[in-house]
Tab-separated table of C-alpha atoms in Angstrom:
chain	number	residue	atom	x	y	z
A	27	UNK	CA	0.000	0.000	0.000
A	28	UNK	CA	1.420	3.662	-0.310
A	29	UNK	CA	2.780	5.259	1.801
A	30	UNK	CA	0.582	8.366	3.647
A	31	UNK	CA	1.252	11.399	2.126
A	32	UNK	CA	2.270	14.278	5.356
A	33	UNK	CA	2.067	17.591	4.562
A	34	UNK	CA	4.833	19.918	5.640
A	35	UNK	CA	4.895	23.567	6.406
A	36	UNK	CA	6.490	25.799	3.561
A	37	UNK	CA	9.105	27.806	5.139
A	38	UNK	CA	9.337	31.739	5.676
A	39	UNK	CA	12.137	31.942	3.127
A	40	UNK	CA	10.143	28.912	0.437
A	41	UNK	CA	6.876	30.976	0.843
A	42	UNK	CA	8.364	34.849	0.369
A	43	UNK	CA	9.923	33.162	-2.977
A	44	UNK	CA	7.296	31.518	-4.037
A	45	UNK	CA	4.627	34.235	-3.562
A	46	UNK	CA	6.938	37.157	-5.197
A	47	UNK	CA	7.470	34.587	-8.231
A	48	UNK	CA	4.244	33.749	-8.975
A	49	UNK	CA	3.416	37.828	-8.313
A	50	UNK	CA	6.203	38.797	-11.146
A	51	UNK	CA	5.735	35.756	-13.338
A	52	UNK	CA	1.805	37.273	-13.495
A	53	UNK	CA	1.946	40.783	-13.261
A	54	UNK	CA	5.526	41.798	-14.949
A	55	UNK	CA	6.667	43.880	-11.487
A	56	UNK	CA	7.065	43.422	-8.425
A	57	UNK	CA	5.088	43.034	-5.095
A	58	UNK	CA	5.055	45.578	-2.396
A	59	UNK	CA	5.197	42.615	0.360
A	60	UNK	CA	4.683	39.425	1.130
A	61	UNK	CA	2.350	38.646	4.518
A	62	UNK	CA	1.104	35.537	5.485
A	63	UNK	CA	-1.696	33.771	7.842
A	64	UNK	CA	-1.961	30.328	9.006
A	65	UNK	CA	-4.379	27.596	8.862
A	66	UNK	CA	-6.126	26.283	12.384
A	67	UNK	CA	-7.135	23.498	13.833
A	68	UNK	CA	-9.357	23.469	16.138
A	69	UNK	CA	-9.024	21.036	19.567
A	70	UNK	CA	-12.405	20.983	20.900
A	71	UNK	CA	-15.388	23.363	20.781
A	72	UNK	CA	-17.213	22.363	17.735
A	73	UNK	CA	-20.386	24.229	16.503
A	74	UNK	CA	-19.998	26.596	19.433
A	75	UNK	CA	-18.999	29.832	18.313
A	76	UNK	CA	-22.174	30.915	16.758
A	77	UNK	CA	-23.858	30.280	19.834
A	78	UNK	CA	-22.398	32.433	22.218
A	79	UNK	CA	-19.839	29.375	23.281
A	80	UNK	CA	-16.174	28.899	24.001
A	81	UNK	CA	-13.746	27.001	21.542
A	82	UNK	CA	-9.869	26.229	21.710
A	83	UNK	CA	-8.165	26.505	18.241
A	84	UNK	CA	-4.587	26.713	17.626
A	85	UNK	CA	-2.820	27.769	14.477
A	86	UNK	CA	-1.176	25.592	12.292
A	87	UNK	CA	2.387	26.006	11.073
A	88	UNK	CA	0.379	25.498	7.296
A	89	UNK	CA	0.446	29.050	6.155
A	90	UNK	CA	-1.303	30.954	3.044
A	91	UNK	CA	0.889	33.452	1.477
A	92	UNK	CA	-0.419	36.289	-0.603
A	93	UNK	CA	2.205	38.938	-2.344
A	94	UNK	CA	0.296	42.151	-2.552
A	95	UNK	CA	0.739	45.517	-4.832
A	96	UNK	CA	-1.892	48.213	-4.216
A	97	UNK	CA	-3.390	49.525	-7.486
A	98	UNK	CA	-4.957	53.568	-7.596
A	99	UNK	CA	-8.131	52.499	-9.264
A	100	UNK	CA	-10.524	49.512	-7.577
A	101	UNK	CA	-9.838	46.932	-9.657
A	102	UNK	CA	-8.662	43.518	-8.147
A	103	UNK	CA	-6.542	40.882	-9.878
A	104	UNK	CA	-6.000	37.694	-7.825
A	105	UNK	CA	-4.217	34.301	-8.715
A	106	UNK	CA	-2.821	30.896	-7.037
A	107	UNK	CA	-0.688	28.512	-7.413
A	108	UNK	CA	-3.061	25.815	-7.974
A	109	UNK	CA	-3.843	27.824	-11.105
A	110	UNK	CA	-1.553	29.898	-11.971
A	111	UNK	CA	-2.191	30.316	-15.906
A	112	UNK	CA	-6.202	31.516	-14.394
A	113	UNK	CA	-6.278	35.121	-13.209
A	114	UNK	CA	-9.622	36.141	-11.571
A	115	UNK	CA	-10.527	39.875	-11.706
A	116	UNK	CA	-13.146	42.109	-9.929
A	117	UNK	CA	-13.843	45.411	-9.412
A	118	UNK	CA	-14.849	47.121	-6.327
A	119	UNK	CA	-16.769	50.099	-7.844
A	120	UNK	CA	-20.347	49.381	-6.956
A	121	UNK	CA	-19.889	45.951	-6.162
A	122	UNK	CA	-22.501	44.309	-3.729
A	123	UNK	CA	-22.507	41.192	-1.780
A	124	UNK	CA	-22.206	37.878	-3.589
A	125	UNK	CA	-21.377	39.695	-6.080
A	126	UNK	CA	-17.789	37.668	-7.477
A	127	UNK	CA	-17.809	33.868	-8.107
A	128	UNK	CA	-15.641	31.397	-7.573
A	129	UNK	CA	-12.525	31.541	-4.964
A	130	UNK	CA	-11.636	35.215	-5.437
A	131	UNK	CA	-14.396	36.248	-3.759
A	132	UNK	CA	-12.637	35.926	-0.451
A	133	UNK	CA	-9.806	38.160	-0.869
A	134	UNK	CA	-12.308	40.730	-3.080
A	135	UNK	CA	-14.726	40.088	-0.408
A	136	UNK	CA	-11.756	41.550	2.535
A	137	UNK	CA	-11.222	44.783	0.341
A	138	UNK	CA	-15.461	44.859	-0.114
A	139	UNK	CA	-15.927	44.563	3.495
A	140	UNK	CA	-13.044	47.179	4.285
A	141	UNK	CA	-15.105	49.635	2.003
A	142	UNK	CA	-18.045	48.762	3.551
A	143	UNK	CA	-16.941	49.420	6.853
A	144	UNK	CA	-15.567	53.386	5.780
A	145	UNK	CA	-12.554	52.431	4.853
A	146	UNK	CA	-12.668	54.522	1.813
A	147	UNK	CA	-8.935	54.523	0.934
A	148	UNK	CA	-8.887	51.022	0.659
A	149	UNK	CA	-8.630	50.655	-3.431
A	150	UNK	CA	-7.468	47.989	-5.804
A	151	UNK	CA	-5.186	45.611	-5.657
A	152	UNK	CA	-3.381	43.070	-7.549
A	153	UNK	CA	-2.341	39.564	-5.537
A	154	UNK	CA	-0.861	36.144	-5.659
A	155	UNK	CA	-1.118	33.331	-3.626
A	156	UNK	CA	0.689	30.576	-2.714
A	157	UNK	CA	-0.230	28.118	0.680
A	158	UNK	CA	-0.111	24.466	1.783
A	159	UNK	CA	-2.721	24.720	4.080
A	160	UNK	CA	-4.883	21.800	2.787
A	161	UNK	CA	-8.161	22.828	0.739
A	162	UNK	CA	-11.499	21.491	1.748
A	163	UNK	CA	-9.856	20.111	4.837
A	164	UNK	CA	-12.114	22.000	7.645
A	165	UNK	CA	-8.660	23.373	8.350
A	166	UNK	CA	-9.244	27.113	7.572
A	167	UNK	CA	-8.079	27.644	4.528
A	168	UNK	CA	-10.568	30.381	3.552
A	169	UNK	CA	-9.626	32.052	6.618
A	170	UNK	CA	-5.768	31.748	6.170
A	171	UNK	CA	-6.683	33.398	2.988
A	172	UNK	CA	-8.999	36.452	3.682
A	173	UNK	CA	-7.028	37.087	6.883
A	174	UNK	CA	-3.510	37.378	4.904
A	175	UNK	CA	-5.272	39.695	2.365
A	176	UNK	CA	-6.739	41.512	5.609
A	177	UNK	CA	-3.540	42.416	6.959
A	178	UNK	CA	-1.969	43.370	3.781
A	179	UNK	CA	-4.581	45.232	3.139
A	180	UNK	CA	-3.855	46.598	6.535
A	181	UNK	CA	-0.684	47.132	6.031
A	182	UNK	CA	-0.350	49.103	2.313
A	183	UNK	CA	-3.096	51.433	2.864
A	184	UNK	CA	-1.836	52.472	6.038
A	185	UNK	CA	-5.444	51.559	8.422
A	186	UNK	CA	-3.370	50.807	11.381
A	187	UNK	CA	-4.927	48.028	13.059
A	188	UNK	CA	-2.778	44.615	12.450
A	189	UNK	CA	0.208	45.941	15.098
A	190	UNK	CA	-2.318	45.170	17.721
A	191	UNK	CA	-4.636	42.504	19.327
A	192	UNK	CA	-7.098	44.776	19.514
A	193	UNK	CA	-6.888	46.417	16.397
A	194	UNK	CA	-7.225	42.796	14.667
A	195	UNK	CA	-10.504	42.675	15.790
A	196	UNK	CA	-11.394	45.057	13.194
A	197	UNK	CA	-9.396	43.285	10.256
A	198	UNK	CA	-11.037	39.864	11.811
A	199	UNK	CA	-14.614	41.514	11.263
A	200	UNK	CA	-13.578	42.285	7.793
A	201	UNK	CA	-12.634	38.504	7.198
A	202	UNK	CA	-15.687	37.202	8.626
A	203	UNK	CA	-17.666	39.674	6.764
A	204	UNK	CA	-15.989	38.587	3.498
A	205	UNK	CA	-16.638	34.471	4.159
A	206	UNK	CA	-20.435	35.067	5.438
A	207	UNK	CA	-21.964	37.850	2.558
A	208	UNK	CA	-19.664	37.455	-0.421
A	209	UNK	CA	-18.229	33.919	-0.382
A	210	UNK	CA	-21.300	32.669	0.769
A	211	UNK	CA	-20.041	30.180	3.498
A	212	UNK	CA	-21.059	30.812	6.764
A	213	UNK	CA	-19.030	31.194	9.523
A	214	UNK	CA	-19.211	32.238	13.499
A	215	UNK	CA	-15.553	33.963	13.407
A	216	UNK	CA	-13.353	31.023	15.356
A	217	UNK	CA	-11.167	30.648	12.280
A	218	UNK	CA	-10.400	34.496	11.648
A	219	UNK	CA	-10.041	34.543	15.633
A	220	UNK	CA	-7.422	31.806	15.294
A	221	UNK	CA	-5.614	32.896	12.410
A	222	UNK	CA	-5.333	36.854	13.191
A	223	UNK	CA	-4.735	36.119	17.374
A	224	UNK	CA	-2.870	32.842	17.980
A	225	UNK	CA	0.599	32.814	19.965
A	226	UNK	CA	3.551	30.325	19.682
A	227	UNK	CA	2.672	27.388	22.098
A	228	UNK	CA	-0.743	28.469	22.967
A	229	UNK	CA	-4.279	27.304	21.951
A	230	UNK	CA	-6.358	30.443	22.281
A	231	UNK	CA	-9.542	29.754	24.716
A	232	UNK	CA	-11.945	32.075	22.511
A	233	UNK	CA	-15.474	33.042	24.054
A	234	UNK	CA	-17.949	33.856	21.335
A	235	UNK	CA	-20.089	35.750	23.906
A	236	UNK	CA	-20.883	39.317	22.178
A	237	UNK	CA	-20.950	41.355	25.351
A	238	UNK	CA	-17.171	40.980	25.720
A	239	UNK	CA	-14.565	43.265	24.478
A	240	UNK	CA	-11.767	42.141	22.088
A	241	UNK	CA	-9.700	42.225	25.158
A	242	UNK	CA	-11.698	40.095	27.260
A	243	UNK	CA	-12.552	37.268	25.006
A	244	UNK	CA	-9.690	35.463	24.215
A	245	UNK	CA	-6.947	34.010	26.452
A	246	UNK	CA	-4.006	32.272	25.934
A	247	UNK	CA	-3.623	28.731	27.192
A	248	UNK	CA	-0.363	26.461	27.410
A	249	UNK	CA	-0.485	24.023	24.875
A	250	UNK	CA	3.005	22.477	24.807
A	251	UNK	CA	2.567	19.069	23.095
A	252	UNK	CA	6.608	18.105	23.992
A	253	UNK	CA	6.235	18.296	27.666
A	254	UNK	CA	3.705	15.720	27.854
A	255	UNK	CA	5.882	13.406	24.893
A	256	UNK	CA	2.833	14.570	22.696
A	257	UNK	CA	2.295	15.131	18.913
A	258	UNK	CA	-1.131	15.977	17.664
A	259	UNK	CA	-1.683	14.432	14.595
A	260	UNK	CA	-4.123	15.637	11.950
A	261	UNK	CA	-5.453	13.788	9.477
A	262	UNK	CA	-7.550	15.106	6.457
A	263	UNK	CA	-9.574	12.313	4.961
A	264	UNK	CA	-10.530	14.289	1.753
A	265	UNK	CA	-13.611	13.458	1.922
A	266	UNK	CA	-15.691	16.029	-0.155
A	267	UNK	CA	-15.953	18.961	2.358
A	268	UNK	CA	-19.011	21.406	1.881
A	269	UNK	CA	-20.676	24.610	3.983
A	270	UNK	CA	-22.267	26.091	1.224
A	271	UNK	CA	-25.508	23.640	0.638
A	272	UNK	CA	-26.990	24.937	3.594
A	273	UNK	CA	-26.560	22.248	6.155
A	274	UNK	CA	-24.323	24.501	8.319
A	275	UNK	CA	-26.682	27.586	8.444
A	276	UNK	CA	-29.239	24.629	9.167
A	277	UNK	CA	-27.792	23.815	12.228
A	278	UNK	CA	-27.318	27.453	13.539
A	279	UNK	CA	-31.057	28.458	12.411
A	280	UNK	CA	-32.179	25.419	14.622
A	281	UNK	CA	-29.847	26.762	17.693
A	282	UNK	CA	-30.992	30.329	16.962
A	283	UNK	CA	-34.769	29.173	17.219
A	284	UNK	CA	-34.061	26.813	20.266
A	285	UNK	CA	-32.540	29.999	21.655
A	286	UNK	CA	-35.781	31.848	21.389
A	287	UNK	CA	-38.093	29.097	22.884
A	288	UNK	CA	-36.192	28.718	25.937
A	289	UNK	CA	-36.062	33.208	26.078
A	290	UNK	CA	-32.253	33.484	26.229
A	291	UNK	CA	-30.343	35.344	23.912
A	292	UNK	CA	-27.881	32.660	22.901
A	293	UNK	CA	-27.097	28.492	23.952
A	294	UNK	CA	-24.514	30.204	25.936
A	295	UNK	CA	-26.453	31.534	28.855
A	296	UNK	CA	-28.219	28.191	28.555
A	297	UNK	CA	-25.619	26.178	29.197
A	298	UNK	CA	-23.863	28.667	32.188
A	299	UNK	CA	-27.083	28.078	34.030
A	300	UNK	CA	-26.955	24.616	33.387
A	301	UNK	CA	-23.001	24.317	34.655
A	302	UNK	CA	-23.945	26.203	37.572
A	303	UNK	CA	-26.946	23.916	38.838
A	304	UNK	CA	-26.656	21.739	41.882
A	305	UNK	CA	-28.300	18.854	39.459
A	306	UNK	CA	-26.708	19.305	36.137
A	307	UNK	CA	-28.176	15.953	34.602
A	308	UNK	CA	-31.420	17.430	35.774
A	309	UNK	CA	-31.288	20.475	34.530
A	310	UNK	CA	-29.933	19.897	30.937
A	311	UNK	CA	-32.872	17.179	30.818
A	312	UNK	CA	-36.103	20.112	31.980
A	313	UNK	CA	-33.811	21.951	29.450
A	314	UNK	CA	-34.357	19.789	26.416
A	315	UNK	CA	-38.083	19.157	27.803
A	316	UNK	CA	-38.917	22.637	26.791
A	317	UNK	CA	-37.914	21.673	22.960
A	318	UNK	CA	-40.573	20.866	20.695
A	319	UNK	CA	-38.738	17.903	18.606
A	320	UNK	CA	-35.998	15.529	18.655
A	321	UNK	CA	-33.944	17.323	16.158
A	322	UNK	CA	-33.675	20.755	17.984
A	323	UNK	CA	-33.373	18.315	21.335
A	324	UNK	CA	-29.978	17.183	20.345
A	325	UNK	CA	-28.213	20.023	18.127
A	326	UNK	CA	-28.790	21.838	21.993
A	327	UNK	CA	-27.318	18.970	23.786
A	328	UNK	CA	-24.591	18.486	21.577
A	329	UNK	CA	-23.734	22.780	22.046
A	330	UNK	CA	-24.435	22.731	25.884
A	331	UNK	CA	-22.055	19.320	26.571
A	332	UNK	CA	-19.346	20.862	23.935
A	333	UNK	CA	-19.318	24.078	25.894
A	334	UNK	CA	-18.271	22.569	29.193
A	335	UNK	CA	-16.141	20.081	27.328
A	336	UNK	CA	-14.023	22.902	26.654
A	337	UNK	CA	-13.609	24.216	29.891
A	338	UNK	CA	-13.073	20.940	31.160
A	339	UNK	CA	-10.352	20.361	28.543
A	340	UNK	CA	-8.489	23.393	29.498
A	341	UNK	CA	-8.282	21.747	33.097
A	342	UNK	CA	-7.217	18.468	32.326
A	343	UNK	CA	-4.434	19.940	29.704
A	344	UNK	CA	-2.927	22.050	32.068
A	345	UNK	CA	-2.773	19.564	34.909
A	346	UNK	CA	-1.110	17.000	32.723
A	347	UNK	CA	-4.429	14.991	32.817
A	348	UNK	CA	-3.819	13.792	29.257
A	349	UNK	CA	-6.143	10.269	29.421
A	350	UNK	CA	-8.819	12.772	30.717
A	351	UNK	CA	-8.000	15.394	27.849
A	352	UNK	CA	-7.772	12.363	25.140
A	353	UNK	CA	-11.805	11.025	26.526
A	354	UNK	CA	-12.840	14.692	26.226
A	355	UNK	CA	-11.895	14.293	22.709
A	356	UNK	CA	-13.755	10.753	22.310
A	357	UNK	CA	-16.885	12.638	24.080
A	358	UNK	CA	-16.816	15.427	21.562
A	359	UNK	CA	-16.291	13.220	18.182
A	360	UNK	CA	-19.713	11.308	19.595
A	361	UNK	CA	-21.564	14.006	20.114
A	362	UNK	CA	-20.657	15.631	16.957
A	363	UNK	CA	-21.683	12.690	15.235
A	364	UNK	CA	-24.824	11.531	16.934
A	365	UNK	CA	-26.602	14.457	18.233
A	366	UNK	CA	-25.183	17.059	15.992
A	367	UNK	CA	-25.073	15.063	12.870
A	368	UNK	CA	-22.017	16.702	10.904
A	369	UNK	CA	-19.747	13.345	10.801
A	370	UNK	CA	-19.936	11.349	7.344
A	371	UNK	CA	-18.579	7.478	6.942
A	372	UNK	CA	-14.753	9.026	6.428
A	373	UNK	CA	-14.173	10.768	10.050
A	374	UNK	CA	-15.929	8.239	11.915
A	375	UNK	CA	-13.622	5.330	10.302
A	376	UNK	CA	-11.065	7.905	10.747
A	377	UNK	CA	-11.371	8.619	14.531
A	378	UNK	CA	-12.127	4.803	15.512
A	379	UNK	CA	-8.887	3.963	13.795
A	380	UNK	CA	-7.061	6.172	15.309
A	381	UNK	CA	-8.680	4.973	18.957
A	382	UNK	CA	-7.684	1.580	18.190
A	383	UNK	CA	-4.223	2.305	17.434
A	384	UNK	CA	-3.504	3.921	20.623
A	385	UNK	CA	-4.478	7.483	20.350
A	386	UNK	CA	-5.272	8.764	24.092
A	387	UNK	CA	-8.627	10.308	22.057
A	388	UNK	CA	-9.799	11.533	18.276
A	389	UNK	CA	-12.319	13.456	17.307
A	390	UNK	CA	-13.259	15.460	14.116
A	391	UNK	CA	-12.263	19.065	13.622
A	392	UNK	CA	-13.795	21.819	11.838
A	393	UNK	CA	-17.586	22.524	10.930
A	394	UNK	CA	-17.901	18.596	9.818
A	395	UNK	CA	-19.338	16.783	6.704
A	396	UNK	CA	-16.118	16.113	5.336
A	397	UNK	CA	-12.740	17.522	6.454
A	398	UNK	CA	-10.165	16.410	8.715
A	399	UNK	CA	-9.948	14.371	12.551
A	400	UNK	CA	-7.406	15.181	15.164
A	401	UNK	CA	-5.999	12.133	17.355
A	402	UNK	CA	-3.525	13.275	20.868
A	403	UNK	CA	-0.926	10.428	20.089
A	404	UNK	CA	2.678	9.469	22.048
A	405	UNK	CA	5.707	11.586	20.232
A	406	UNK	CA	6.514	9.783	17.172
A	407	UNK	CA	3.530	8.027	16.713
A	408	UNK	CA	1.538	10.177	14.144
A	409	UNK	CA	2.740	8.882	10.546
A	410	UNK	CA	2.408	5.177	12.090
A	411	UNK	CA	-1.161	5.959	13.117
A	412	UNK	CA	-1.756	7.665	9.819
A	413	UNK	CA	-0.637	5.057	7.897
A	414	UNK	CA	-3.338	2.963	9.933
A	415	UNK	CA	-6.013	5.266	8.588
A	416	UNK	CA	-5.060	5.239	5.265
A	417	UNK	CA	-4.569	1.403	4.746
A	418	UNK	CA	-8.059	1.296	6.034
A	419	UNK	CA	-8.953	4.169	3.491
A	420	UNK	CA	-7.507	1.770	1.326
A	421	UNK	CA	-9.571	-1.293	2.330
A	422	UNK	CA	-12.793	0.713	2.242
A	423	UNK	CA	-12.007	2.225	-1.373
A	424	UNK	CA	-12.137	5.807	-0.257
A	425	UNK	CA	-9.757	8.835	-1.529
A	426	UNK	CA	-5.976	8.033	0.393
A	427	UNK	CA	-6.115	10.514	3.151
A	428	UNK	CA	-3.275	13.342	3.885
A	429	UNK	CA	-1.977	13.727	6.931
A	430	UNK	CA	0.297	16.497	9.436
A	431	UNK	CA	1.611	17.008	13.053
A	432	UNK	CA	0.470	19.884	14.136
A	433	UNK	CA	1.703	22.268	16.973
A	434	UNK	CA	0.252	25.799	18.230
A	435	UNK	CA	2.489	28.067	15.462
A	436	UNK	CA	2.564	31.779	15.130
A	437	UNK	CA	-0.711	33.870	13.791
A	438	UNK	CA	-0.286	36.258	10.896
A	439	UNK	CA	2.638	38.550	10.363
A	440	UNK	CA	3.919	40.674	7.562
A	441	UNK	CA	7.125	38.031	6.305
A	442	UNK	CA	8.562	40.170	3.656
């Protein structure tokens, strides 16, 4: 059988190169800069964010660059790697949401949104991209890409907001803004969060909740794999990985409405008053009582549990209670996949091969129906356990599955 393909960062130096080639080979000049923005993967927290929830993503050491040349009219010119002969072009003139197809609409949709916002010197611009963060993996490669536009955006029209955490915020709403009304693909902002406000050797405890300030909703967490003789090994199955035919807004329309039944403003509040009770099992049961049907009875289970599996995560992480941390993991992959119904055949064969093979626990990542699983396995055990998954890929006659070890890398910076 072949052996499982493991994707490796590109380096600072590889991606500058790359990116500025790719820029010239296109355009005929140069860039202005090169920036860049990683992927994420997120450890547990799934389906929480739009609900008011907490999540624990860290970034990946998979980066997206972008090489970036400001134009003086409002035309945008975009291209990739993976096509680099195709050049996509847009112009921001009177240009409404949904209004560019295809992938460019994410970057377009960053200078749109940046526009929108007042940003009025915010113009044209003409791009190139170059990244191996995994497409279609659930591991953010949408946001590694509107948030590296975002911050060269930033950065060449002189906004002023990506040399602070809480300036971000303002390039993060931009990304989100970019993803949700002119990509199309919905999203609750744990990516752009991740991507924009991640620190070396941290996961970053995010909590959605919208009273909070940009200061007060995120801290940073120790997540040093190496002291515990860790690696965290991701695996994306390729399975066919899709947000836009509705099944994600689904699921958020059907927590929204759950919201309003019970009279609380989010699932967040719900499940605080349910961590807080004296009879927890009791109270998450007259909780789901007050739900008219079955369906709406577990997408709020699945949010309430998943909220206090983070917090209980964080706990068992930091006191070196990794067979704790690794059943938290095995809790969340079965709730994901019973009650909240975003699993297909590929992650679940994924995660229960992983389990078998000694993984302390595995769960998917990501908003689910395709993507990728993340397994907490001994140091030096990831491409062994990979190779596991694939040969059962193999077996099963599914698309060979690519795999990485990830580690809580840097979020994005200006490289060149």
């Amino acid at each position: 059988m072949a052996a499982v393909e493991f994707i490796k960062p590109i380096s600072h130096e590889d991606g500058v190169s790359e990116a500025t080639k790719l820029f010239v080979d296109t355009y005929g000049f140069a860039p202005e800069g090169v920036w860049a923005a990683p992927g994420r993967v997120n450890l547990i927290g799934e389906h929480t964010d739009y609900n008011a929830g907490l999540c624990l993503p860290i970034a990946l050491p998979q980066r997206t660059f972008i090489a970036l040349k400001p134009r003086e009219d409002t035309k945008v010119r975009v291209v990739s790697s993976i096509s680099p002969d195709k050049v996509a072009e847009a112009d921001l003139d009177g240009l409404k949401a949904r209004g560019v197809d295809g992938w460019a609409a994410y970057p377009v949709g960053v200078a749109w949104a940046l526009r929108e916002a007042g940003f009025s010197k915010v113009k044209g611009f003409d791009a190139a991209f170059v990244s191996c963060v995994p497409l279609g993996s659930g591991l953010s490669s949408s946001a590694a890409m509107t948030c590296s536009t975002a911050l060269a955006l930033d950065d060449v029209y002189g906004l002023g907001y990506g040399d602070s955490d809480a300036g971000r915020v303002t390039l993060i709403n931009a990304a989100i803004k970019s993803e949700n009304e002119m990509a199309g693909a919905s999203t609750g902002g744990l990516d752009q969060n991740a991507s924009m406000r991640c620190t070396p050797g941290h996961a970053l405890l995010l909590d959605c909740r919208p009273e909070l300030t940009p200061l007060e909703n995120v801290s940073q967490q120790e997540f040093d794999l190496d002291k515990y003789g860790l690696e965290l090994l991701v695996v994306d199955t390729q399975a066919p990985h899709q947000l836009n035919d509705g099944q994600y807004a689904q699921r958020r329309a059907t927590c929204e409405e759950a919201a309003k039944i019970l009279g609380v403003a989010n699932l967040r509040v719900t499940a605080d008053g349910i961590a807080k009770a004296d009879d927890q099992f009791q109270a998450l049961k007259e909780t789901l009582d007050a739900l008219p049907d079955e369906t709406m009875k577990k997408r709020v289970r699945h949010v309430v549990t998943e909220i206090e599996r983070v917090r209980s995560f964080v706990r068992a992480f930091a006191q070196g209670d990794i067979e704790s941390a690794g059943r938290l993991f095995n809790a969340s992959h079965d709730s994901l996949a019973a009650d909240y119904e975003v699993t297909v055949p590929e992650l679940d064969i994924a995660v229960d091969v992983a389990r078998h093979n000694g993984a302390y626990g595995a769960r998917m990542t990501g908003g689910g129906f395709g993507g990728s699983i993340i397994a907490l396995v001994d140091k030096g055990r990831s491409q062994e356990v990979a190779q596991k998954i694939a040969d059962e890929f193999d077996k099963q006659g599914f698309h060979a599955p690519r795999a990485l070890a990830a580690y809580a890398a840097a979020s994005a910076s200006r490289e060149a």
